[in-house]
Amino acid sequence: MSRVLLASRNAKKLVELERILAAEQVAGIEVVGLDSVPPFPEAPETGATFEENALAKARDAVAATGLPAIADDSGLAVDALNGMPGVLSARWSGGHGDDAANLRLVLGQLGDVPEERRGGAFVCAAALVLPSGAEVVVRGEWRGQLVREPRGDNGFGYDPIFVPEGGTRTSAELDPAEKDELSHRGRALRMLVPHLTTALA
Amino acid sequence: MSRVLLASRNAKKLVELERILAAEQVAGIEVVGLDSVPPFPEAPETGATFEENALAKARDAVAATGLPAIADDSGLAVDALNGMPGVLSARWSGGHGDDAANLRLVLGQLGDVPEERRGGAFVCAAALVLPSGAEVVVRGEWRGQLVREPRGDNGFGYDPIFVPEGGTRTSAELDPAEKDELSHRGRALRMLVPHLTTALA
């Protein structure tokens, strides 16, 4: 049984990552969290792209633990904000990790933006780094529309204001299995699975 | 003596626009403000570009007053924010016109962004619209670096956190004549002057 470390400290994101990988039933591979390894220093996320940040997080985890590691960096890219909040999604309102404040700020910034320019995408870069130095990073995107009022209690982050293309419910109104099938994170992680299997199984 | 209407309701910006045009001493043209004409309805600024917004403001003013009109739309384009706050500069923190909150928010968003990625530019689109329907719109840019702490009491908006290229003082530490010589607004308006002279003098 090979072990792979899921290098995320975001509790809600970790639940999604674990759920998506579990659904893929990758035989012979055990996914472990950061609570299974000794604490190690982590660099701040200062990359200009999701890919840079995902790779940096996975590299830090491999360097500290010697285990193969998966990490992701995700965010909302709003067309009318030129693709921002992007890599700054988690700290858009100035602090870090205040989902409600971040979401309110995006709604305020888009207050005068008409419907035809309220498109955007959730983006997830997922990286797999091996102790050998081998690296792969993939990107999943999920296009949709930003609504004017939050709706729904599932998910986290900007889920309550994002209606995926082809749907009418926000991603916070989808049940977990529906979300994983369509989401940026689901797509990215499923792209990573064959690499995981080849490298570790 | 021809009259041209300066279509801005931002008091501090109006001071700059009037000062820059006065310095150009355009003979035979009197610049008047919105307080010289009856009030008229103004559409919200919902354009995707500075140019669209400047033209819309000038067109509204011409339609309402029959006078030739100059309007501008300006903002700060931060590299690490993909060119935002951009057209949303005045409402970046969600409301409208709260310079201190907007500036604090940009500093917060850039908290983890290293020096080499803290570049940006002040941008000004200035439009001249004539009752004949003739229109011209020009763009002035002013490159610089975003600092981590506000400095200086001159100017307005994001001036206290912007150090123009080749300088060490923020644009809020420059005296008005120095600022006008270099600024995005000074450059744009001086580009407009020959058009004004040709059209009206």
CSV table of C-alpha atoms in Angstrom, one decimal:
chain,number,residue,atom,x,y,z
A,1,MET,CA,0.0,0.0,0.0
A,2,SER,CA,1.6,3.3,-1.1
A,3,ARG,CA,0.7,6.5,0.8
A,4,VAL,CA,0.1,9.9,-0.7
A,5,LEU,CA,-0.2,13.1,1.4
A,6,LEU,CA,-3.0,15.5,0.8
A,7,ALA,CA,-1.3,18.8,1.6
A,8,SER,CA,-4.2,21.1,2.5
A,9,ARG,CA,-5.0,22.9,5.7
A,10,ASN,CA,-8.4,24.2,4.5
A,11,ALA,CA,-10.8,21.9,6.3
A,12,LYS,CA,-13.7,22.3,3.8
A,13,LYS,CA,-11.5,21.9,0.8
A,14,LEU,CA,-9.9,18.9,2.4
A,15,VAL,CA,-13.3,17.2,2.7
A,16,GLU,CA,-13.9,17.8,-1.0
A,17,LEU,CA,-10.4,16.5,-2.0
A,18,GLU,CA,-10.8,13.4,0.1
A,19,ARG,CA,-14.3,12.8,-1.2
A,20,ILE,CA,-13.3,13.1,-4.8
A,21,LEU,CA,-10.3,10.8,-4.5
A,22,ALA,CA,-12.3,8.3,-2.5
A,23,ALA,CA,-14.9,8.2,-5.3
A,24,GLU,CA,-12.2,7.3,-7.8
A,25,GLN,CA,-11.2,4.2,-5.7
A,26,VAL,CA,-7.6,4.3,-6.6
A,27,ALA,CA,-6.6,0.7,-5.6
A,28,GLY,CA,-3.4,0.3,-3.6
A,29,ILE,CA,-3.1,3.9,-2.6
A,30,GLU,CA,-3.9,5.3,0.9
A,31,VAL,CA,-4.6,9.0,1.0
A,32,VAL,CA,-3.4,10.6,4.3
A,33,GLY,CA,-3.9,14.2,5.6
A,34,LEU,CA,-1.4,16.6,7.2
A,35,ASP,CA,-2.6,15.5,10.7
A,36,SER,CA,-0.8,12.1,10.0
A,37,VAL,CA,2.6,13.7,9.7
A,38,PRO,CA,4.7,16.0,12.0
A,39,PRO,CA,4.1,19.7,11.5
A,40,PHE,CA,6.4,21.5,9.1
A,41,PRO,CA,6.9,25.1,8.0
A,42,GLU,CA,4.9,26.2,5.0
A,43,ALA,CA,5.7,29.1,2.7
A,44,PRO,CA,3.0,31.8,2.1
A,45,GLU,CA,1.1,31.5,-1.1
A,46,THR,CA,2.8,34.3,-3.2
A,47,GLY,CA,2.7,32.8,-6.6
A,48,ALA,CA,1.2,34.7,-9.6
A,49,THR,CA,-0.7,31.6,-10.8
A,50,PHE,CA,-2.7,28.8,-9.3
A,51,GLU,CA,-0.2,26.3,-10.8
A,52,GLU,CA,2.8,27.9,-9.0
A,53,ASN,CA,1.0,27.9,-5.7
A,54,ALA,CA,-0.2,24.2,-6.0
A,55,LEU,CA,3.3,23.1,-6.9
A,56,ALA,CA,4.9,25.1,-4.1
A,57,LYS,CA,2.6,23.5,-1.5
A,58,ALA,CA,3.1,20.0,-2.8
A,59,ARG,CA,6.9,20.5,-3.0
A,60,ASP,CA,7.0,21.8,0.6
A,61,ALA,CA,5.1,18.8,1.8
A,62,VAL,CA,7.4,16.4,-0.1
A,63,ALA,CA,10.5,18.1,1.2
A,64,ALA,CA,9.3,17.9,4.8
A,65,THR,CA,7.8,14.4,4.8
A,66,GLY,CA,9.5,12.4,2.1
A,67,LEU,CA,6.0,11.3,1.0
A,68,PRO,CA,4.4,11.8,-2.5
A,69,ALA,CA,2.1,14.8,-2.1
A,70,ILE,CA,-1.0,16.3,-3.7
A,71,ALA,CA,-1.9,20.0,-3.3
A,72,ASP,CA,-4.3,22.3,-5.0
A,73,ASP,CA,-4.8,26.0,-5.4
A,74,SER,CA,-8.2,27.2,-6.4
A,75,GLY,CA,-10.2,30.4,-6.8
A,76,LEU,CA,-12.8,32.3,-8.6
A,77,ALA,CA,-11.8,34.2,-11.9
A,78,VAL,CA,-14.4,36.8,-12.6
A,79,ASP,CA,-14.5,38.2,-16.2
A,80,ALA,CA,-15.4,41.7,-15.1
A,81,LEU,CA,-12.5,41.7,-12.6
A,82,ASN,CA,-10.1,40.6,-15.3
A,83,GLY,CA,-9.8,37.1,-13.8
A,84,MET,CA,-9.5,38.2,-10.2
A,85,PRO,CA,-9.9,37.4,-7.3
A,86,GLY,CA,-7.9,34.6,-8.8
A,87,VAL,CA,-4.9,33.6,-6.7
A,88,LEU,CA,-6.1,36.1,-4.1
A,89,SER,CA,-9.6,34.5,-3.7
A,90,ALA,CA,-9.0,33.6,-0.1
A,91,ARG,CA,-7.8,37.0,0.9
A,92,TRP,CA,-9.8,39.2,-1.4
A,93,SER,CA,-11.3,41.4,1.4
A,94,GLY,CA,-7.8,42.0,2.8
A,95,GLY,CA,-7.6,39.4,5.5
A,96,HIS,CA,-7.4,35.6,5.0
A,97,GLY,CA,-10.1,33.1,4.9
A,98,ASP,CA,-13.2,35.2,5.6
A,99,ASP,CA,-15.6,33.6,3.1
A,100,ALA,CA,-18.5,35.9,3.9
A,101,ALA,CA,-16.5,39.1,3.6
A,102,ASN,CA,-14.9,38.0,0.4
A,103,LEU,CA,-18.2,37.1,-1.2
A,104,ARG,CA,-19.8,40.4,-0.1
A,105,LEU,CA,-16.9,42.3,-1.6
A,106,VAL,CA,-17.2,40.7,-5.0
A,107,LEU,CA,-21.0,41.4,-5.0
A,108,GLY,CA,-20.3,45.0,-4.1
A,109,GLN,CA,-17.6,45.4,-6.8
A,110,LEU,CA,-20.0,43.9,-9.4
A,111,GLY,CA,-22.9,46.1,-8.2
A,112,ASP,CA,-23.1,48.1,-11.4
A,113,VAL,CA,-22.0,45.3,-13.7
A,114,PRO,CA,-24.8,44.2,-16.0
A,115,GLU,CA,-25.9,40.5,-16.5
A,116,GLU,CA,-24.1,40.1,-19.8
A,117,ARG,CA,-20.7,40.8,-18.1
A,118,ARG,CA,-21.2,38.7,-15.0
A,119,GLY,CA,-19.5,35.5,-16.2
A,120,GLY,CA,-16.7,33.8,-14.5
A,121,ALA,CA,-15.1,30.5,-13.7
A,122,PHE,CA,-13.9,28.5,-10.7
A,123,VAL,CA,-10.4,27.3,-11.4
A,124,CYS,CA,-8.4,24.6,-9.7
A,125,ALA,CA,-4.8,23.7,-10.3
A,126,ALA,CA,-3.9,20.3,-8.7
A,127,ALA,CA,-0.3,19.2,-8.4
A,128,LEU,CA,1.3,15.8,-7.7
A,129,VAL,CA,4.9,15.9,-6.6
A,130,LEU,CA,7.0,12.7,-6.0
A,131,PRO,CA,10.0,12.3,-3.8
A,132,SER,CA,12.0,11.5,-7.0
A,133,GLY,CA,11.3,15.1,-8.1
A,134,ALA,CA,8.8,14.1,-10.8
A,135,GLU,CA,5.9,16.7,-10.9
A,136,VAL,CA,2.6,17.0,-12.7
A,137,VAL,CA,0.2,19.9,-12.5
A,138,VAL,CA,-3.3,20.0,-14.1
A,139,ARG,CA,-6.0,22.6,-14.3
A,140,GLY,CA,-9.8,22.2,-14.0
A,141,GLU,CA,-12.2,25.0,-14.9
A,142,TRP,CA,-15.9,25.4,-14.2
A,143,ARG,CA,-17.7,28.2,-16.1
A,144,GLY,CA,-20.7,30.0,-14.7
A,145,GLN,CA,-22.5,33.3,-13.9
A,146,LEU,CA,-22.3,35.5,-10.8
A,147,VAL,CA,-25.7,36.1,-9.2
A,148,ARG,CA,-26.6,39.1,-7.1
A,149,GLU,CA,-27.7,37.4,-3.9
A,150,PRO,CA,-26.0,34.4,-2.1
A,151,ARG,CA,-28.1,31.2,-2.2
A,152,GLY,CA,-27.4,27.8,-0.6
A,153,ASP,CA,-25.6,26.3,2.4
A,154,ASN,CA,-23.4,23.6,0.8
A,155,GLY,CA,-19.8,24.1,-0.3
A,156,PHE,CA,-17.7,27.1,0.8
A,157,GLY,CA,-16.0,30.2,-0.5
A,158,TYR,CA,-17.8,31.8,-3.4
A,159,ASP,CA,-20.2,28.8,-4.0
A,160,PRO,CA,-23.3,30.7,-2.9
A,161,ILE,CA,-23.0,33.3,-5.7
A,162,PHE,CA,-21.9,31.0,-8.6
A,163,VAL,CA,-24.4,29.4,-10.9
A,164,PRO,CA,-22.7,26.8,-13.2
A,165,GLU,CA,-23.3,27.0,-16.9
A,166,GLY,CA,-26.4,25.0,-17.9
A,167,GLY,CA,-27.9,25.2,-14.4
A,168,THR,CA,-30.1,27.4,-12.3
A,169,ARG,CA,-28.9,26.5,-8.8
A,170,THR,CA,-25.8,28.0,-7.2
A,171,SER,CA,-22.9,25.6,-6.5
A,172,ALA,CA,-23.9,25.9,-2.8
A,173,GLU,CA,-27.3,24.5,-3.7
A,174,LEU,CA,-25.8,21.4,-5.4
A,175,ASP,CA,-25.4,18.2,-3.3
A,176,PRO,CA,-21.8,17.1,-2.9
A,177,ALA,CA,-21.9,14.3,-5.5
A,178,GLU,CA,-23.4,16.7,-8.1
A,179,LYS,CA,-20.8,19.3,-7.3
A,180,ASP,CA,-17.9,16.9,-7.5
A,181,GLU,CA,-19.0,15.7,-10.9
A,182,LEU,CA,-18.9,19.1,-12.5
A,183,SER,CA,-16.6,21.2,-10.3
A,184,HIS,CA,-13.2,22.6,-11.1
A,185,ARG,CA,-11.8,20.6,-8.2
A,186,GLY,CA,-13.4,17.3,-9.4
A,187,ARG,CA,-12.1,17.8,-12.9
A,188,ALA,CA,-8.6,18.6,-11.9
A,189,LEU,CA,-8.3,15.7,-9.4
A,190,ARG,CA,-9.7,13.2,-11.9
A,191,MET,CA,-7.1,14.4,-14.4
A,192,LEU,CA,-4.5,13.7,-11.7
A,193,VAL,CA,-5.6,10.1,-10.9
A,194,PRO,CA,-4.0,8.3,-13.9
A,195,HIS,CA,-0.7,10.0,-13.0
A,196,LEU,CA,-1.1,8.9,-9.4
A,197,THR,CA,-1.8,5.3,-10.5
A,198,THR,CA,1.1,5.2,-12.8
A,199,ALA,CA,3.5,6.7,-10.2
A,200,LEU,CA,2.4,4.8,-7.1
A,201,ALA,CA,0.2,1.8,-7.7
B,1,MET,CA,-15.5,83.0,-26.6
B,2,SER,CA,-16.5,79.3,-26.9
B,3,ARG,CA,-17.6,77.4,-23.8
B,4,VAL,CA,-16.7,73.8,-23.1
B,5,LEU,CA,-18.3,71.9,-20.2
B,6,LEU,CA,-16.1,69.9,-17.8
B,7,ALA,CA,-18.4,67.0,-16.9
B,8,SER,CA,-17.2,65.8,-13.6
B,9,ARG,CA,-18.8,65.6,-10.2
B,10,ASN,CA,-15.7,64.5,-8.4
B,11,ALA,CA,-14.6,67.7,-6.6
B,12,LYS,CA,-10.9,66.8,-6.3
B,13,LYS,CA,-10.7,65.5,-9.8
B,14,LEU,CA,-12.4,68.6,-11.0
B,15,VAL,CA,-9.7,70.7,-9.4
B,16,GLU,CA,-7.0,68.8,-11.3
B,17,LEU,CA,-8.8,69.0,-14.6
B,18,GLU,CA,-9.4,72.7,-14.3
B,19,ARG,CA,-5.8,73.3,-13.2
B,20,ILE,CA,-4.4,71.3,-16.1
B,21,LEU,CA,-6.5,73.0,-18.7
B,22,ALA,CA,-5.8,76.5,-17.2
B,23,ALA,CA,-2.1,75.8,-17.5
B,24,GLU,CA,-2.5,75.1,-21.2
B,25,GLN,CA,-4.0,78.6,-21.6
B,26,VAL,CA,-6.3,77.6,-24.5
B,27,ALA,CA,-7.1,81.0,-26.0
B,28,GLY,CA,-10.7,81.8,-26.8
B,29,ILE,CA,-12.2,78.9,-24.8
B,30,GLU,CA,-13.9,79.2,-21.4
B,31,VAL,CA,-14.1,76.0,-19.3
B,32,VAL,CA,-17.3,75.8,-17.3
B,33,GLY,CA,-18.3,73.3,-14.6
B,34,LEU,CA,-21.5,71.3,-14.1
B,35,ASP,CA,-22.6,74.0,-11.5
B,36,SER,CA,-23.0,76.4,-14.5
B,37,VAL,CA,-25.7,74.3,-16.1
B,38,PRO,CA,-29.1,72.9,-15.0
B,39,PRO,CA,-28.9,69.5,-13.3
B,40,PHE,CA,-29.4,66.5,-15.7
B,41,PRO,CA,-29.7,62.7,-15.2
B,42,GLU,CA,-26.5,60.8,-15.4
B,43,ALA,CA,-26.2,57.1,-16.3
B,44,PRO,CA,-24.1,55.0,-13.9
B,45,GLU,CA,-20.6,54.1,-15.0
B,46,THR,CA,-21.0,50.6,-16.2
B,47,GLY,CA,-18.5,50.5,-19.1
B,48,ALA,CA,-15.9,47.8,-19.3
B,49,THR,CA,-13.2,50.3,-20.2
B,50,PHE,CA,-12.1,53.8,-19.1
B,51,GLU,CA,-12.7,55.0,-22.7
B,52,GLU,CA,-16.4,53.8,-22.7
B,53,ASN,CA,-17.1,55.5,-19.4
B,54,ALA,CA,-15.4,58.8,-20.4
B,55,LEU,CA,-17.3,58.9,-23.7
B,56,ALA,CA,-20.6,58.1,-22.0
B,57,LYS,CA,-20.2,60.9,-19.4
B,58,ALA,CA,-19.3,63.4,-22.1
B,59,ARG,CA,-22.2,62.3,-24.4
B,60,ASP,CA,-24.7,62.6,-21.5
B,61,ALA,CA,-23.5,66.1,-20.8
B,62,VAL,CA,-23.7,67.2,-24.5
B,63,ALA,CA,-27.2,65.7,-24.9
B,64,ALA,CA,-28.4,67.5,-21.8
B,65,THR,CA,-26.8,70.9,-22.3
B,66,GLY,CA,-26.0,71.3,-26.0
B,67,LEU,CA,-22.5,72.3,-25.0
B,68,PRO,CA,-19.2,70.6,-26.1
B,69,ALA,CA,-18.1,68.5,-23.1
B,70,ILE,CA,-15.0,67.0,-21.7
B,71,ALA,CA,-15.1,64.0,-19.3
B,72,ASP,CA,-12.6,61.6,-18.0
B,73,ASP,CA,-12.6,58.2,-16.4
B,74,SER,CA,-9.5,57.3,-14.4
B,75,GLY,CA,-8.2,54.5,-12.2
B,76,LEU,CA,-5.4,52.4,-10.9
B,77,ALA,CA,-4.4,49.3,-12.9
B,78,VAL,CA,-2.4,47.0,-10.6
B,79,ASP,CA,-0.3,44.3,-12.4
B,80,ALA,CA,-0.8,41.7,-9.6
B,81,LEU,CA,-4.6,42.4,-9.8
B,82,ASN,CA,-4.6,41.8,-13.6
B,83,GLY,CA,-5.2,45.5,-14.2
B,84,MET,CA,-7.9,46.0,-11.5
B,85,PRO,CA,-9.2,48.0,-9.7
B,86,GLY,CA,-9.4,49.6,-13.2
B,87,VAL,CA,-12.8,50.9,-14.0
B,88,LEU,CA,-13.9,49.9,-10.5
B,89,SER,CA,-11.3,52.0,-8.7
B,90,ALA,CA,-13.8,54.3,-7.1
B,91,ARG,CA,-15.9,51.4,-5.7
B,92,TRP,CA,-13.3,48.8,-5.1
B,93,SER,CA,-14.2,48.3,-1.5
B,94,GLY,CA,-17.9,47.8,-2.4
B,95,GLY,CA,-19.3,51.2,-1.8
B,96,HIS,CA,-18.5,54.3,-3.9
B,97,GLY,CA,-16.0,57.0,-3.3
B,98,ASP,CA,-14.4,55.8,0.0
B,99,ASP,CA,-10.8,56.6,-0.9
B,100,ALA,CA,-9.4,55.4,2.5
B,101,ALA,CA,-11.3,52.0,2.3
B,102,ASN,CA,-10.3,51.4,-1.3
B,103,LEU,CA,-6.7,52.1,-0.6
B,104,ARG,CA,-6.6,49.9,2.5
B,105,LEU,CA,-8.2,47.1,0.5
B,106,VAL,CA,-5.6,47.2,-2.2
B,107,LEU,CA,-2.8,47.2,0.4
B,108,GLY,CA,-4.5,44.1,2.0
B,109,GLN,CA,-4.9,42.3,-1.2
B,110,LEU,CA,-1.2,42.9,-2.1
B,111,GLY,CA,-0.1,41.9,1.4
B,112,ASP,CA,1.8,38.8,0.3
B,113,VAL,CA,2.8,40.2,-3.1
B,114,PRO,CA,6.6,40.6,-3.3
B,115,GLU,CA,8.3,43.9,-4.5
B,116,GLU,CA,9.0,42.6,-8.0
B,117,ARG,CA,5.3,42.2,-8.7
B,118,ARG,CA,4.0,45.4,-7.2
B,119,GLY,CA,4.0,47.4,-10.4
B,120,GLY,CA,1.0,49.3,-11.7
B,121,ALA,CA,-0.2,52.3,-13.6
B,122,PHE,CA,-2.6,55.2,-13.2
B,123,VAL,CA,-4.7,55.4,-16.3
B,124,CYS,CA,-6.9,58.3,-17.5
B,125,ALA,CA,-9.2,58.2,-20.6
B,126,ALA,CA,-10.3,61.8,-21.5
B,127,ALA,CA,-13.1,62.3,-24.0
B,128,LEU,CA,-14.2,65.4,-25.9
B,129,VAL,CA,-17.7,65.2,-27.5
B,130,LEU,CA,-19.1,68.0,-29.6
B,131,PRO,CA,-22.8,68.8,-30.3
B,132,SER,CA,-22.1,67.9,-33.9
B,133,GLY,CA,-21.5,64.3,-32.8
B,134,ALA,CA,-17.7,64.5,-33.3
B,135,GLU,CA,-15.8,62.6,-30.6
B,136,VAL,CA,-12.3,62.0,-29.6
B,137,VAL,CA,-11.0,59.9,-26.7
B,138,VAL,CA,-7.4,59.7,-25.6
B,139,ARG,CA,-5.5,57.8,-22.9
B,140,GLY,CA,-2.7,58.8,-20.5
B,141,GLU,CA,-0.8,56.3,-18.5
B,142,TRP,CA,1.6,56.8,-15.5
B,143,ARG,CA,3.6,53.8,-14.5
B,144,GLY,CA,4.8,53.2,-10.9
B,145,GLN,CA,5.2,50.9,-8.0
B,146,LEU,CA,2.7,50.2,-5.1
B,147,VAL,CA,4.2,50.8,-1.7
B,148,ARG,CA,3.1,49.1,1.6
B,149,GLU,CA,2.2,52.2,3.6
B,150,PRO,CA,0.4,55.4,2.5
B,151,ARG,CA,2.5,58.6,2.4
B,152,GLY,CA,1.5,62.2,1.6
B,153,ASP,CA,-1.5,64.4,1.8
B,154,ASN,CA,-1.8,65.8,-1.7
B,155,GLY,CA,-3.9,64.4,-4.5
B,156,PHE,CA,-6.7,61.8,-3.8
B,157,GLY,CA,-7.7,58.2,-4.4
B,158,TYR,CA,-4.7,55.9,-4.5
B,159,ASP,CA,-2.1,58.7,-4.7
B,160,PRO,CA,-0.6,57.9,-1.2
B,161,ILE,CA,0.4,54.4,-2.2
B,162,PHE,CA,1.8,55.0,-5.7
B,163,VAL,CA,5.4,55.9,-6.4
B,164,PRO,CA,5.9,57.0,-10.0
B,165,GLU,CA,8.7,55.4,-12.0
B,166,GLY,CA,12.0,57.2,-11.6
B,167,GLY,CA,10.9,58.8,-8.3
B,168,THR,CA,10.9,58.1,-4.6
B,169,ARG,CA,8.0,60.1,-3.4
B,170,THR,CA,4.4,58.9,-3.7
B,171,SER,CA,2.1,61.0,-6.0
B,172,ALA,CA,0.5,62.3,-2.8
B,173,GLU,CA,3.9,63.8,-1.9
B,174,LEU,CA,4.3,65.7,-5.2
B,175,ASP,CA,3.2,69.3,-5.4
B,176,PRO,CA,0.3,69.9,-7.8
B,177,ALA,CA,2.5,71.3,-10.7
B,178,GLU,CA,4.9,68.3,-10.4
B,179,LYS,CA,2.0,65.9,-10.4
B,180,ASP,CA,0.2,67.5,-13.4
B,181,GLU,CA,3.4,67.4,-15.5
B,182,LEU,CA,3.8,63.6,-15.1
B,183,SER,CA,0.3,62.3,-14.3
B,184,HIS,CA,-2.0,60.2,-16.4
B,185,ARG,CA,-4.6,63.0,-16.2
B,186,GLY,CA,-2.1,65.7,-17.3
B,187,ARG,CA,-0.9,63.6,-20.2
B,188,ALA,CA,-4.4,62.7,-21.4
B,189,LEU,CA,-5.7,66.3,-21.1
B,190,ARG,CA,-2.7,67.7,-22.9
B,191,MET,CA,-3.4,65.2,-25.7
B,192,LEU,CA,-6.9,66.5,-25.9
B,193,VAL,CA,-6.0,70.2,-26.1
B,194,PRO,CA,-5.1,70.4,-29.8
B,195,HIS,CA,-8.5,68.7,-30.6
B,196,LEU,CA,-10.2,71.3,-28.4
B,197,THR,CA,-8.4,74.1,-30.2
B,198,THR,CA,-9.2,72.8,-33.7
B,199,ALA,CA,-12.8,72.2,-32.8
B,200,LEU,CA,-13.7,75.3,-30.9
B,201,ALA,CA,-11.2,78.1,-31.1
